[in-house]
Phi, psi and omega in degrees: 000142183265147188218164170193143191229101209244155173269109174254113163292133167274158188257143155241158180252114159290343191207119171219119169228126188282124173268322182206162140279136171239168202313328187283354190074354174288163169245142178267128181254180164207105181252151140231115163284121174230147183265161202217169192248021151272114186252160144288155203241090182261111170265124195240139174251129162254145164239161185294327173269161215265010174296150160240142206217136176234091199257109179236325224354046185262150178294146175061022163269083180294147170268352179270190154319345177287344185287116172306346180267344174274330176270341178254022140307290206285011127323321175272324176312321186299321177287346183272157170312310163273179208231041181302167174229172171215123177253149178221120168269127163255121167263118183260106186250353177266141176293156193254169189034049189259354177087035179228003154084039148004291203275323162322303184285343171283314161308312204300306196285357169285283178313342178260001176260332175289338175306318211264321184287318175308334217039050190280342184072010195270154188268168187294349149288308179304313182281339202266329174290345164289300184324303159333333172282337178277330189190162170284344190259318181303341158296329182305303209293335163287335176282307170076032172226170179286132175211181175283156177213138180220191226352261205264354205136332182267352159294103203230124174244144177291159179280152166274164201300170198207134176288141163325156176211131161273140190228120168283136159241118179230136197230115198261026130084041172272146157304113180242113191256155192282335183296307184299324188297315182294355176267345196250004197271135169275126159278120204242132172309142189246100194282331175194157174261149166294161172281136160285134186297131159303344204207121174240105194266349199211146167306327157324311172313310183296321190297320192305343199244357185306111173210131159208128178301321181313338215261354187264010149281303185296301201298327170312309192273334193241068201286346187288357173269345169284306198300293211292002148290315127012269185267358137320283184324288177323319181296332180115031160285136179305307184226171155193175215173149178271151176286130174060237168244359151111199338260042185290149155252144191214127163246130158291137182215170204270325195216157171290338181291308167330300180294321170300324172301319186298335196266320166314311201279304191278340184262002192288096164064024184254344183075344169301144184290125173233158175184144180250136174208175166246179168279181170204000000 
C-alpha cells in the first residue's frame, strides 16, 4: 500500500474586505491571507478496494462523505484510470469552525497528496480549479504563499515579502455561523479600495493593513472577541484582529516571549484554545 503523511497548516486573514454580494449567493472579497504553522496531520493510504474512509474522531468533524477531505479524495480518485480507494486519517489540531481554514487546508492537502500518490501529474493551477469546487479557501492552501485573494478567494496574487512574526491564536469557543455573518453584513458603497503597500519592512507595516469587515457583525453579537483583542494589545501585540468570520482572534508579536506571556494571561482560568505559532 502507498501511504503519505502531510501537514495541513491554518491561516489568518491580515485583511478581509467584502466588496459585493454576487448573484450566485457568494461574495466578492479582497483578502490578504497568511499561513501559520498550527497544522492538522493527515495520513493518506491508497487501498485496493474502491472505498474511501475518513477518520478524525473530533467533535463537529464528520467521518464520511460530509467531510471535505472525503470529497477531495473522491475528486482525485475519479480522475485516476484505475480503481483504488483511500483511507484518510486526520489528527485535528486546528480548531473547528474557527476562521482558521482548517477544513479547507485538509482538503487542499488531500488533493496534493493524492496527486502524488496516484501519479496524476496535475499542475498547481489544475488542483486549484478542482479545489475551488470544494471550498473558496482551498486554492489558497494549494498556492502555498502569502497571497492577495480576490473573487470568492480563488484569484490569488503573491504578496510582497513580509517579515516573519509570532502569532498568538485565541479561540473563546463560541459558535459563529459563517453563513449568518455574511447574511447579516450590511455592505457599504466602496468608492475605492486602499492600495496594498508594496513593501513590508516591519510587523507594524503588516498591522497597518489590518481590517476585517466581518467584525462589524461578529463583535456586537460576541463582545468577548473585542475583549480578547484589547487584552492582546495591552499585553504587547503590535496588532490584533479576528480571523475570517471568527471567532478566533490573532495577535502579531515581535518575539515568542511576549506572545507566550500574553497567552498565559488569556489562557488563565478561561478554558479557551490558545496557541503561539509562527508565520510560514
